[in-house]
């Protein structure tokens, strides 16, 4: 039996960065907002304080803050010829499942994606010709511009306490920043983090090679900070427990200590945790949604929550799943290439080298989530000629560490036995003296990389799992070769005692090991309802009172981490709802 | 009652003696310094967050609030909070009370500490 609740103005599905931002913004506008979060309540004081948070076994190995795959997961295959199997344990990516979502356990890397991404097809066609883009590469322009998003990037950076150095202020290139970034109106809210030795060594080598290293912009507060909403940040303590942990010092920009408590203090907001949304309900004419159905996972009771506006703000993959389960929009078919829901799933690629320096002491257990200096010479640098390398997209290269924890981070030179006394000697010898240089690369959309509902496997609610079909294509393989060569050139110039060189990845993608929690696409944004699921305001083309917010709207994936545009688009959508949709409910763009 | 007043007067006297012994702090500047603490510590009584409320700190011993989970090190320390002990603690928290759980590396500048303590003396009453 389903209990029908009283209608509210807005129901938000999932309370991480996007849900938190929209909850704060829309309660400010006076709307009655209910947020449904499938995870439990977690707070800095109860859950992320010392000493309990520094528990690698609990948080990294056992995924305490992440999706429980015994309840719901995805099935996975590399191509449509294979049978997909359920991913029974998290590995390659780690969706969050608590109040605050994945933004509790992220590292804080915050980039501004530019028109290079938003106009990807136009740009490449104009410079390299139509033939340069492979026929099965389904990249398309996003229908939004950097200029439109700039104020919203700014808003997100100032909310999340991003530390960094501007490389381009109003068109003027700034010393020490990323010279390839798009023009920004003002500096970052905070100066860059203190560099670590490994990162400084990488920067020197990259500079000597003619590249342009800069401190990676990250939502790790380099100083104590009060954001424009009054949320208070402590200074990052370089504790080493960043990625996959909540911050013990309230120094990492996260929604549970910024936008969510602000919404929660308002009488017109209600949060219901342990609330699992199973369906978005459509009106009889199919032009509007009327609310959602959800189950309280503690007692199994089912509720219908009617709402005038529905916002899907879950993890990217789960937003797409909910659209497919609810039958909103036409499901995408990779054979006929008709339909849109599930289209253009993308991921990221990369390459990595480990450098060993006898006599150096890197103290790898001490760092911030964003301590690594980075070069953008092969990504946002449009002057980098892709012609001889024959790939679309790019990659960034960084040097240093990212949360090198004692269980998981055991660098030893290749050839070392994987266990036994010799391994023990090697790990003791090299732990302090190794550093990493890695590349993170874009993945361009391909017609065969997509989501649909699995025909066989079901979740704890009896609903079909979502099926992911994904593999790297020739474009990514070629980029990987280029990235590995760049890394190895820089690495060799540093004269390490030993080097585990980077190699391009050409084997099929698998669900292990961890790669990145940067899954994009599935309900992509665009200029028309034929090619995309939502318009530039993330509003469903099919149901005008439904907005689908998150990296699921990205038509392809870039080399950068996705949270910058995810946060900016949440603010952008909030403004569109407050200033335009509420005055005149209906499609904000004509289909 | 009289005893309490006497004790308070003695404490005030002690405080003023200590204050003159250390560098004179500027409470106004100290309020700005307090931003370093404010993400975890509140000044209102009973407002325990990541760190314990600082209300009434100068009449407390370390690890004394019943509804905050202190580290064993803090509880065992036996430190009574005075401007002097707080100054030592803030200069290098792990050196003064080893194995305490405050995730803060310390405030190395002595006059910054004096400012902060001057502010706390006003704001925690």
XYZ file of C-alpha atoms in Angstrom:
716
model
C 0.000 0.000 0.000
C 1.311 3.398 -0.957
C 0.633 6.339 1.335
C -0.008 9.507 -0.633
C 1.507 12.533 1.063
C 0.593 16.209 0.802
C 1.827 17.955 -2.304
C 4.901 20.195 -1.994
C 6.413 22.714 -4.398
C 9.620 20.822 -5.073
C 10.859 17.304 -4.457
C 14.613 16.731 -4.749
C 15.902 13.219 -5.351
C 19.384 12.895 -3.849
C 21.095 15.396 -1.551
C 24.684 15.945 -2.637
C 26.188 19.029 -4.278
C 23.422 19.540 -6.852
C 20.515 18.684 -4.551
C 22.047 20.741 -1.755
C 22.583 23.799 -3.952
C 19.048 23.610 -5.331
C 17.580 23.019 -1.866
C 19.334 26.105 -0.546
C 18.474 28.300 -3.524
C 14.827 27.249 -3.841
C 14.023 27.443 -0.124
C 15.497 30.948 -0.286
C 12.896 31.700 -2.947
C 10.198 30.629 -0.495
C 9.330 27.259 -2.021
C 8.351 24.290 0.114
C 11.059 21.736 -0.637
C 11.356 18.070 0.355
C 14.628 16.213 -0.261
C 14.706 12.419 -0.446
C 18.110 10.865 0.170
C 18.620 7.117 0.009
C 21.642 7.265 2.297
C 21.786 8.144 5.968
C 22.511 11.397 7.770
C 26.198 12.099 8.307
C 27.710 15.170 9.883
C 31.228 16.456 10.417
C 30.876 16.390 14.192
C 29.415 12.901 14.477
C 31.053 11.062 11.611
C 34.085 12.817 10.178
C 35.817 13.934 13.370
C 39.047 12.422 14.579
C 40.048 9.733 15.237
C 37.333 7.594 13.631
C 37.549 9.112 10.164
C 41.144 7.969 9.581
C 40.058 4.401 8.920
C 41.232 3.188 5.540
C 39.687 -0.239 5.991
C 36.238 1.157 6.691
C 36.146 3.997 4.183
C 38.374 2.824 1.330
C 38.292 -0.955 1.395
C 34.714 -1.320 2.668
C 33.244 1.795 1.012
C 31.420 3.105 4.054
C 30.257 6.328 2.363
C 29.346 4.687 -0.920
C 26.549 2.935 -2.720
C 25.580 -0.455 -1.335
C 25.769 -2.834 -4.297
C 23.789 -5.513 -2.464
C 20.744 -3.281 -2.874
C 21.268 -1.813 -6.294
C 24.085 -1.876 -8.828
C 24.572 -1.869 -12.596
C 25.325 -4.617 -15.055
C 28.346 -4.163 -17.247
C 29.577 -5.228 -20.657
C 32.091 -3.868 -23.159
C 29.966 -4.139 -26.281
C 26.468 -5.132 -27.404
C 27.650 -8.620 -28.419
C 28.385 -9.530 -24.792
C 26.045 -10.560 -21.977
C 26.246 -8.017 -19.186
C 26.949 -9.168 -15.639
C 26.192 -7.338 -12.389
C 28.971 -5.348 -10.748
C 28.694 -6.926 -7.296
C 31.409 -4.819 -5.696
C 32.376 -1.219 -6.296
C 35.741 -0.675 -7.938
C 36.260 1.536 -10.977
C 34.000 4.309 -9.637
C 32.454 5.074 -6.247
C 29.051 6.784 -6.103
C 28.364 8.287 -2.679
C 25.319 7.250 -0.667
C 24.973 9.565 2.340
C 23.710 13.096 2.926
C 26.305 15.065 0.972
C 26.683 12.355 -1.670
C 29.965 11.847 -3.492
C 30.878 15.426 -2.561
C 31.747 14.198 0.936
C 34.477 11.860 -0.277
C 35.714 13.773 -3.335
C 39.225 15.293 -3.500
C 37.963 18.758 -4.322
C 39.446 19.216 -7.812
C 37.425 21.997 -9.381
C 37.859 22.914 -13.026
C 36.094 25.233 -15.404
C 35.196 23.405 -18.553
C 35.274 25.795 -21.478
C 33.842 26.296 -24.950
C 36.404 23.748 -26.114
C 33.997 21.210 -24.638
C 30.706 23.059 -25.055
C 31.326 23.537 -28.797
C 33.326 20.371 -29.316
C 31.882 19.319 -32.663
C 31.891 22.805 -34.174
C 35.451 23.425 -32.985
C 36.919 20.222 -34.380
C 35.004 20.438 -37.638
C 36.111 23.999 -38.142
C 39.786 23.390 -37.428
C 40.345 19.795 -38.516
C 37.503 19.164 -40.957
C 34.453 16.921 -40.690
C 36.406 13.794 -41.574
C 38.636 14.133 -38.523
C 35.758 13.020 -36.304
C 35.169 9.254 -36.650
C 31.734 8.270 -37.864
C 30.781 6.415 -34.670
C 31.905 9.314 -32.447
C 28.612 10.904 -31.415
C 29.986 14.133 -29.961
C 27.758 17.188 -30.189
C 27.675 20.781 -29.015
C 26.148 21.298 -25.593
C 23.974 24.323 -26.341
C 25.553 26.436 -23.627
C 28.544 28.805 -23.614
C 31.369 29.459 -21.188
C 30.324 33.106 -21.015
C 26.860 32.076 -19.803
C 28.303 29.793 -17.131
C 31.161 32.030 -15.916
C 29.213 33.728 -13.088
C 27.960 30.328 -11.916
C 31.438 28.807 -11.892
C 32.444 31.798 -9.811
C 29.549 31.242 -7.434
C 30.398 27.595 -6.997
C 34.117 28.275 -6.437
C 33.345 30.853 -3.767
C 30.841 28.528 -2.088
C 33.188 25.540 -2.065
C 36.359 27.414 -0.972
C 38.454 26.620 -4.026
C 42.171 27.328 -3.617
C 44.057 28.164 -6.777
C 45.807 30.732 -8.926
C 44.031 32.423 -11.798
C 45.779 31.986 -15.143
C 43.562 34.312 -17.107
C 41.873 37.307 -15.526
C 39.570 39.006 -18.018
C 41.779 37.925 -20.918
C 45.092 38.859 -19.268
C 47.382 35.877 -18.719
C 48.571 35.636 -15.118
C 51.942 34.387 -13.983
C 51.696 31.146 -12.015
C 48.206 30.132 -13.103
C 46.924 27.977 -15.947
C 47.602 30.044 -19.084
C 45.176 27.894 -21.093
C 42.109 28.481 -18.945
C 39.235 30.618 -20.187
C 39.021 34.192 -18.887
C 37.678 34.506 -15.381
C 36.150 37.625 -13.845
C 38.163 37.432 -10.620
C 40.708 35.392 -8.667
C 39.960 32.209 -6.798
C 38.596 32.833 -3.321
C 41.755 31.385 -1.757
C 45.465 31.229 -2.716
C 46.910 27.868 -3.816
C 47.723 25.105 -1.339
C 51.308 24.767 -0.120
C 53.108 22.598 -2.678
C 54.578 19.241 -1.699
C 58.107 18.202 -2.694
C 57.009 15.632 -5.287
C 54.802 18.178 -6.953
C 57.563 20.803 -6.999
C 59.939 18.327 -8.625
C 57.318 17.543 -11.266
C 56.735 21.248 -11.900
C 60.435 21.936 -12.376
C 60.752 19.087 -14.850
C 57.608 20.106 -16.730
C 58.791 23.713 -16.919
C 62.186 22.626 -18.205
C 60.408 20.643 -20.905
C 58.627 23.833 -21.998
C 55.253 23.114 -20.415
C 53.224 25.341 -18.091
C 52.692 23.799 -14.641
C 50.314 25.396 -12.159
C 48.717 24.458 -8.833
C 45.619 22.348 -9.331
C 42.498 24.288 -8.294
C 40.899 22.410 -5.417
C 38.156 22.885 -2.856
C 40.650 22.318 -0.051
C 40.733 25.604 1.855
C 44.357 26.800 1.957
C 43.362 29.179 4.784
C 40.400 29.474 7.104
C 37.540 30.951 5.127
C 33.958 32.106 5.458
C 32.017 31.696 2.226
C 29.416 34.206 0.955
C 26.645 32.208 2.660
C 28.463 32.401 6.009
C 29.609 28.758 6.043
C 32.913 28.448 7.893
C 35.946 26.502 6.699
C 39.027 25.534 8.671
C 42.415 25.486 6.955
C 43.499 22.248 5.267
C 45.880 20.336 7.569
C 47.392 18.176 4.763
C 46.346 15.132 6.779
C 46.521 12.730 3.843
C 42.967 11.404 4.330
C 41.076 13.320 1.676
C 39.746 11.313 -1.232
C 37.143 8.780 0.098
C 36.873 10.452 3.504
C 34.846 13.245 5.013
C 37.076 16.138 6.092
C 38.093 16.133 9.765
C 38.940 19.847 9.698
C 35.919 21.187 7.757
C 38.431 22.319 5.146
C 37.097 20.460 2.091
C 34.190 22.137 0.341
C 31.258 19.778 0.756
C 27.505 20.294 0.758
C 26.980 18.750 4.204
C 28.810 21.702 5.790
C 27.695 24.472 3.425
C 24.425 24.519 1.468
C 22.599 21.623 3.188
C 22.651 22.973 6.773
C 21.475 26.339 5.443
C 18.459 24.692 3.810
C 17.865 22.553 6.892
C 17.618 25.602 9.125
C 14.621 26.835 7.133
C 11.056 25.815 8.035
C 10.118 25.295 4.381
C 12.656 22.489 3.937
C 12.394 18.869 4.966
C 14.978 16.134 4.526
C 13.949 12.490 4.579
C 16.888 10.115 4.733
C 16.840 6.396 3.932
C 14.276 7.266 1.267
C 14.764 5.381 -1.981
C 12.991 6.825 -5.011
C 11.822 4.099 -7.371
C 9.847 6.079 -9.920
C 9.054 9.535 -11.222
C 5.291 9.706 -11.861
C 3.964 11.117 -15.113
C 0.704 12.961 -15.614
C -1.865 11.285 -17.853
C -0.962 13.517 -20.797
C 2.757 12.746 -20.336
C 3.709 16.423 -20.488
C 4.269 16.888 -16.773
C 5.434 14.816 -13.839
C 3.316 14.732 -10.711
C 5.826 13.582 -8.104
C 7.773 10.485 -7.106
C 7.259 7.147 -5.419
C 9.753 6.196 -2.739
C 10.355 3.475 -0.180
C 11.612 3.985 3.341
C 14.416 1.421 3.297
C 14.359 1.012 7.082
C 10.813 -0.364 7.233
C 9.828 -0.977 3.607
C 6.892 1.436 3.661
C 6.075 3.026 0.315
C 5.051 6.649 -0.188
C 3.968 8.877 -3.017
C 5.276 12.421 -2.720
C 3.406 14.725 -5.094
C 5.261 17.879 -6.167
C 4.890 20.718 -8.660
C 8.564 20.417 -9.653
C 10.754 17.282 -9.562
C 14.553 17.614 -9.488
C 16.682 14.529 -10.088
C 19.919 15.231 -8.233
C 21.211 11.716 -7.562
C 24.579 10.406 -8.786
C 24.784 10.684 -12.588
C 24.241 6.981 -13.195
C 21.263 6.815 -10.843
C 19.576 9.811 -12.464
C 19.682 7.998 -15.795
C 18.399 4.799 -14.197
C 15.424 6.655 -12.735
C 14.575 8.175 -16.120
C 14.631 4.736 -17.752
C 12.585 3.160 -14.934
C 10.022 5.951 -15.168
C 9.647 5.752 -18.930
C 10.348 9.446 -19.457
C 11.838 10.199 -22.873
C 12.591 7.614 -25.547
C 15.246 5.036 -24.551
C 18.338 5.164 -26.747
C 19.033 2.334 -29.157
C 22.675 2.076 -30.325
C 21.724 0.145 -33.483
C 19.135 2.506 -34.929
C 20.645 5.463 -32.979
C 17.108 6.561 -32.176
C 16.007 7.715 -28.730
C 17.974 9.734 -26.206
C 17.775 8.322 -22.658
C 20.975 6.362 -22.074
C 22.881 7.987 -24.948
C 26.529 9.115 -24.831
C 27.695 7.465 -21.636
C 31.346 8.508 -21.205
C 34.110 7.876 -18.725
C 37.759 8.885 -18.498
C 41.045 7.320 -19.450
C 44.566 7.749 -18.203
C 48.145 6.583 -17.808
C 50.489 6.630 -14.861
C 54.180 6.238 -14.017
C 55.821 5.689 -10.625
C 59.234 7.252 -10.003
C 61.623 6.031 -7.285
C 64.313 8.303 -5.891
C 66.833 6.792 -3.526
C 67.541 9.266 -0.724
C 64.457 11.472 -1.203
C 61.772 11.569 1.484
C 58.391 12.564 0.120
C 56.302 11.938 3.272
C 53.488 10.752 1.027
C 51.084 10.363 3.952
C 50.968 14.146 4.290
C 49.109 16.004 1.573
C 45.890 17.658 0.523
C 43.345 16.296 -1.956
C 44.645 18.753 -4.516
C 48.365 19.001 -3.793
C 49.428 18.021 -7.293
C 50.681 20.544 -9.814
C 49.245 20.029 -13.264
C 49.915 20.836 -16.905
C 47.149 21.607 -19.363
C 49.362 21.818 -22.468
C 47.682 18.803 -24.068
C 44.106 19.614 -23.151
C 42.762 23.163 -22.966
C 45.691 24.289 -25.113
C 43.921 24.597 -28.470
C 47.266 25.367 -30.137
C 48.288 21.752 -29.482
C 47.865 20.243 -32.946
C 45.953 16.955 -32.833
C 46.455 16.286 -36.563
C 49.507 13.979 -36.387
C 48.152 12.153 -33.336
C 44.653 11.660 -34.758
C 42.636 12.039 -31.599
C 39.857 14.308 -30.430
C 40.042 15.631 -26.859
C 43.003 15.855 -24.536
C 44.581 15.023 -21.227
C 46.041 16.779 -18.207
C 49.188 15.551 -16.457
C 49.853 15.941 -12.727
C 52.711 14.993 -10.425
C 52.709 14.121 -6.728
C 50.230 12.047 -4.726
C 46.553 11.828 -4.103
C 45.695 10.197 -0.766
C 48.483 7.548 -0.761
C 47.113 5.473 2.097
C 49.060 2.807 3.970
C 46.975 -0.207 2.881
C 46.430 0.750 -0.724
C 49.605 2.633 -1.640
C 52.595 0.304 -1.749
C 54.791 1.404 -4.643
C 57.613 -0.973 -5.541
C 59.733 -1.107 -8.701
C 58.416 -3.471 -11.356
C 59.974 -6.892 -11.059
C 59.603 -6.940 -7.248
C 57.836 -10.103 -5.998
C 54.211 -9.379 -5.022
C 54.497 -10.944 -1.549
C 57.029 -12.383 0.891
C 60.148 -11.014 2.552
C 61.537 -9.485 -0.620
C 58.321 -7.523 -1.126
C 58.426 -6.413 2.511
C 61.979 -5.143 2.118
C 61.060 -3.316 -1.073
C 57.941 -1.672 0.318
C 59.851 -0.486 3.391
C 62.621 0.866 1.204
C 60.503 2.624 -1.420
C 57.358 3.842 0.385
C 58.924 7.159 1.335
C 60.884 7.613 -1.841
C 58.338 7.106 -4.620
C 56.117 9.598 -6.414
C 53.572 9.409 -9.189
C 52.989 11.234 -12.468
C 49.633 10.527 -14.025
C 47.431 11.665 -16.870
C 43.687 11.989 -16.894
C 42.182 11.942 -20.367
C 38.855 12.747 -21.976
C 36.538 10.131 -23.457
C 34.566 11.138 -26.514
C 31.037 9.857 -26.948
C 30.594 6.760 -29.071
C 27.339 5.385 -30.438
C 27.890 2.029 -28.699
C 28.730 3.393 -25.244
C 25.368 3.749 -23.547
C 22.883 2.751 -20.846
C 19.671 0.766 -21.024
C 17.648 -1.466 -18.686
C 19.093 -4.927 -18.160
C 16.825 -7.710 -19.435
C 17.909 -10.206 -16.742
C 19.023 -8.773 -13.419
C 16.932 -6.898 -10.857
C 17.623 -4.872 -7.715
C 16.269 -5.269 -4.151
C 13.054 -3.509 -5.215
C 12.467 -5.967 -8.076
C 13.294 -3.308 -10.659
C 15.608 -3.957 -13.613
C 19.225 -2.948 -13.049
C 20.667 -0.461 -15.451
C 23.036 -1.915 -18.015
C 26.237 -0.091 -18.915
C 27.825 -0.833 -22.273
C 31.257 0.739 -22.409
C 34.707 0.386 -23.829
C 37.545 2.649 -24.871
C 37.739 3.209 -28.624
C 40.640 3.867 -30.978
C 40.447 7.594 -30.166
C 41.199 6.939 -26.496
C 43.902 4.386 -27.304
C 45.731 6.931 -29.464
C 45.435 9.566 -26.761
C 46.742 7.089 -24.200
C 49.848 6.466 -26.309
C 50.504 10.188 -26.517
C 49.887 10.699 -22.790
C 52.176 7.834 -21.775
C 54.963 9.234 -23.968
C 54.586 12.693 -22.410
C 54.660 11.265 -18.885
C 57.707 9.118 -19.610
C 59.632 11.999 -21.166
C 59.039 14.169 -18.096
C 59.740 11.248 -15.738
C 63.053 10.324 -17.380
C 64.211 13.949 -17.311
C 63.921 13.785 -13.500
C 66.534 10.994 -13.349
C 64.767 8.673 -10.927
C 66.721 5.755 -9.455
C 64.059 3.482 -10.859
C 61.044 4.113 -13.038
C 57.860 2.128 -13.621
C 57.019 3.793 -16.923
C 53.530 4.723 -18.071
C 51.965 2.608 -20.771
C 48.902 3.321 -22.875
C 45.846 1.411 -21.966
C 44.524 -0.683 -24.827
C 42.890 -3.603 -23.028
C 39.110 -3.464 -22.516
C 37.690 -1.415 -19.657
C 36.818 -3.387 -16.525
C 35.093 -2.579 -13.220
C 38.412 -2.914 -11.347
C 40.648 -1.283 -10.263
C 39.561 2.202 -9.222
C 39.845 4.670 -12.072
C 37.680 7.717 -11.417
C 34.198 8.559 -10.154
C 33.643 10.641 -13.257
C 30.794 8.961 -15.094
C 29.000 11.251 -17.507
C 26.119 11.309 -19.963
C 22.939 9.296 -20.331
C 20.496 12.219 -20.169
C 22.511 14.694 -22.178
C 21.829 18.376 -22.722
C 21.533 19.896 -26.161
C 19.790 22.240 -28.513
C 16.927 20.020 -29.613
C 14.784 17.137 -28.386
C 15.944 14.811 -31.183
C 19.549 14.656 -29.987
C 19.267 15.327 -26.269
C 17.200 14.569 -23.167
C 17.288 17.990 -21.543
C 17.646 21.574 -22.721
C 20.390 23.997 -21.668
C 18.588 24.591 -18.352
C 18.667 20.827 -17.654
C 14.894 20.772 -18.114
C 13.433 17.605 -19.604
C 12.265 18.102 -23.187
C 9.379 15.739 -22.414
C 8.124 16.969 -19.023
C 8.706 20.650 -18.371
C 8.496 20.418 -14.568
C 11.294 17.835 -14.404
C 14.957 18.887 -14.210
C 17.778 16.344 -14.327
C 20.892 17.800 -12.718
C 24.410 16.388 -12.680
C 27.178 15.026 -14.901
C 24.523 12.869 -16.617
C 23.802 15.930 -18.788
C 27.351 16.132 -20.203
C 27.313 15.079 -23.878
C 30.929 13.883 -23.557
C 33.622 13.730 -20.884
C 36.684 15.949 -20.743
C 40.093 15.439 -19.157
C 39.030 17.579 -16.202
C 37.173 16.419 -13.115
C 33.450 17.094 -13.534
C 32.449 18.842 -10.300
C 33.136 22.422 -11.506
C 30.475 22.354 -14.206
C 28.219 20.114 -12.076
C 28.139 22.793 -9.365
C 27.912 25.686 -11.827
C 25.033 24.059 -13.715
C 23.162 23.480 -10.442
C 23.324 27.220 -9.704
C 22.425 27.992 -13.327
C 19.369 25.720 -13.133
C 18.364 27.213 -9.775
C 18.391 30.679 -11.350
C 16.389 29.479 -14.351
C 13.751 27.985 -12.046
C 13.611 30.978 -9.692
C 13.687 33.751 -12.255
C 11.940 32.232 -15.256
C 10.190 28.941 -14.679
C 8.208 29.986 -11.591
C 6.847 33.060 -13.385
C 5.747 31.098 -16.390
C 5.833 27.308 -15.911
C 6.461 25.617 -19.236
C 9.323 24.733 -21.552
C 12.179 27.250 -21.127
C 13.369 26.449 -24.647
C 10.983 25.567 -27.441
C 11.571 22.029 -28.667
C 28.145 32.854 47.857
C 30.825 34.986 49.411
C 33.337 32.245 48.807
C 32.307 32.112 45.176
C 32.757 35.866 44.826
C 36.132 35.681 46.440
C 37.139 32.889 44.138
C 35.968 34.912 41.143
C 37.903 37.914 42.328
C 40.990 35.789 42.828
C 40.560 34.361 39.339
C 40.187 37.810 37.832
C 43.301 38.942 39.623
C 45.154 35.879 38.438
C 43.974 36.502 34.881
C 45.084 40.107 34.906
C 48.482 39.110 36.291
C 48.921 36.522 33.582
C 47.774 38.916 30.909
C 50.366 41.462 31.891
C 53.027 38.761 31.943
C 52.348 37.825 28.311
C 52.363 40.075 25.270
C 49.350 42.376 25.294
C 46.798 41.079 22.809
C 44.399 43.049 20.656
C 40.938 41.513 20.921
C 39.790 43.147 17.693
C 42.571 41.532 15.702
C 41.924 38.366 17.670
C 38.372 38.238 16.364
C 39.781 37.944 12.846
C 42.207 35.242 14.045
C 39.278 33.322 15.463
C 38.195 32.529 11.890
C 40.845 29.806 12.050
C 38.879 28.129 14.825
C 35.314 28.945 13.831
C 34.761 26.051 11.431
C 34.863 23.677 14.419
C 34.379 25.732 17.613
C 31.374 27.802 18.652
C 31.294 30.353 21.446
C 27.758 29.664 22.665
C 27.340 27.441 25.687
C 26.516 23.847 24.800
C 27.263 24.271 21.071
C 29.586 21.324 20.565
C 30.440 20.602 16.942
C 33.635 19.079 15.564
C 35.285 20.747 18.543
C 33.825 21.542 21.970
C 32.095 24.839 22.714
C 34.581 27.430 23.959
C 32.068 29.096 26.247
C 33.593 29.573 29.669
C 36.855 27.951 28.624
C 38.947 29.980 31.076
C 37.051 28.524 34.004
C 37.412 24.942 32.767
C 39.868 22.146 32.876
C 40.786 20.388 29.621
C 38.392 17.601 28.687
C 35.752 18.666 31.180
C 32.502 19.099 29.223
C 30.321 16.048 29.886
C 28.643 15.976 26.449
C 31.728 16.171 24.231
C 33.810 13.175 23.243
C 37.352 14.211 24.076
C 40.452 12.207 23.323
C 41.853 10.254 26.287
C 44.948 12.448 25.981
C 42.931 15.623 26.501
C 41.041 14.174 29.474
C 44.204 12.923 31.129
C 46.201 16.080 30.531
C 45.150 17.769 33.777
C 45.586 21.138 32.087
C 43.523 23.990 33.440
C 42.783 26.542 30.733
C 44.364 29.887 31.436
C 45.626 32.406 28.912
C 49.074 30.996 29.541
C 48.268 27.335 29.020
C 46.124 28.148 25.995
C 49.033 30.097 24.559
C 51.282 27.068 24.918
C 48.647 24.771 23.495
C 47.951 26.931 20.442
C 51.656 27.362 19.731
C 52.035 23.630 19.155
C 48.994 21.548 20.121
C 50.660 18.161 19.716
C 53.729 19.148 21.726
C 51.719 20.522 24.645
C 49.118 17.713 24.819
C 50.491 14.821 22.747
C 47.898 12.618 20.997
C 45.065 15.118 21.369
C 42.621 15.046 18.435
C 42.365 18.657 17.364
C 43.228 18.715 13.627
C 45.142 21.972 13.783
C 48.869 22.439 13.303
C 49.118 25.514 15.546
C 49.529 29.271 15.395
C 53.242 29.978 15.375
C 53.183 33.761 15.707
C 53.152 34.799 19.396
C 51.388 38.106 18.868
C 48.684 36.394 16.775
C 48.147 34.042 19.706
C 47.996 36.929 22.144
C 45.365 38.630 19.980
C 43.321 35.469 19.744
C 43.486 34.856 23.480
C 42.528 38.471 24.212
C 39.475 37.970 22.021
C 38.589 34.652 23.626
C 38.808 36.180 27.089
C 36.056 38.577 26.075
C 33.997 36.342 23.861
C 33.837 33.156 25.895
C 32.307 34.654 29.043
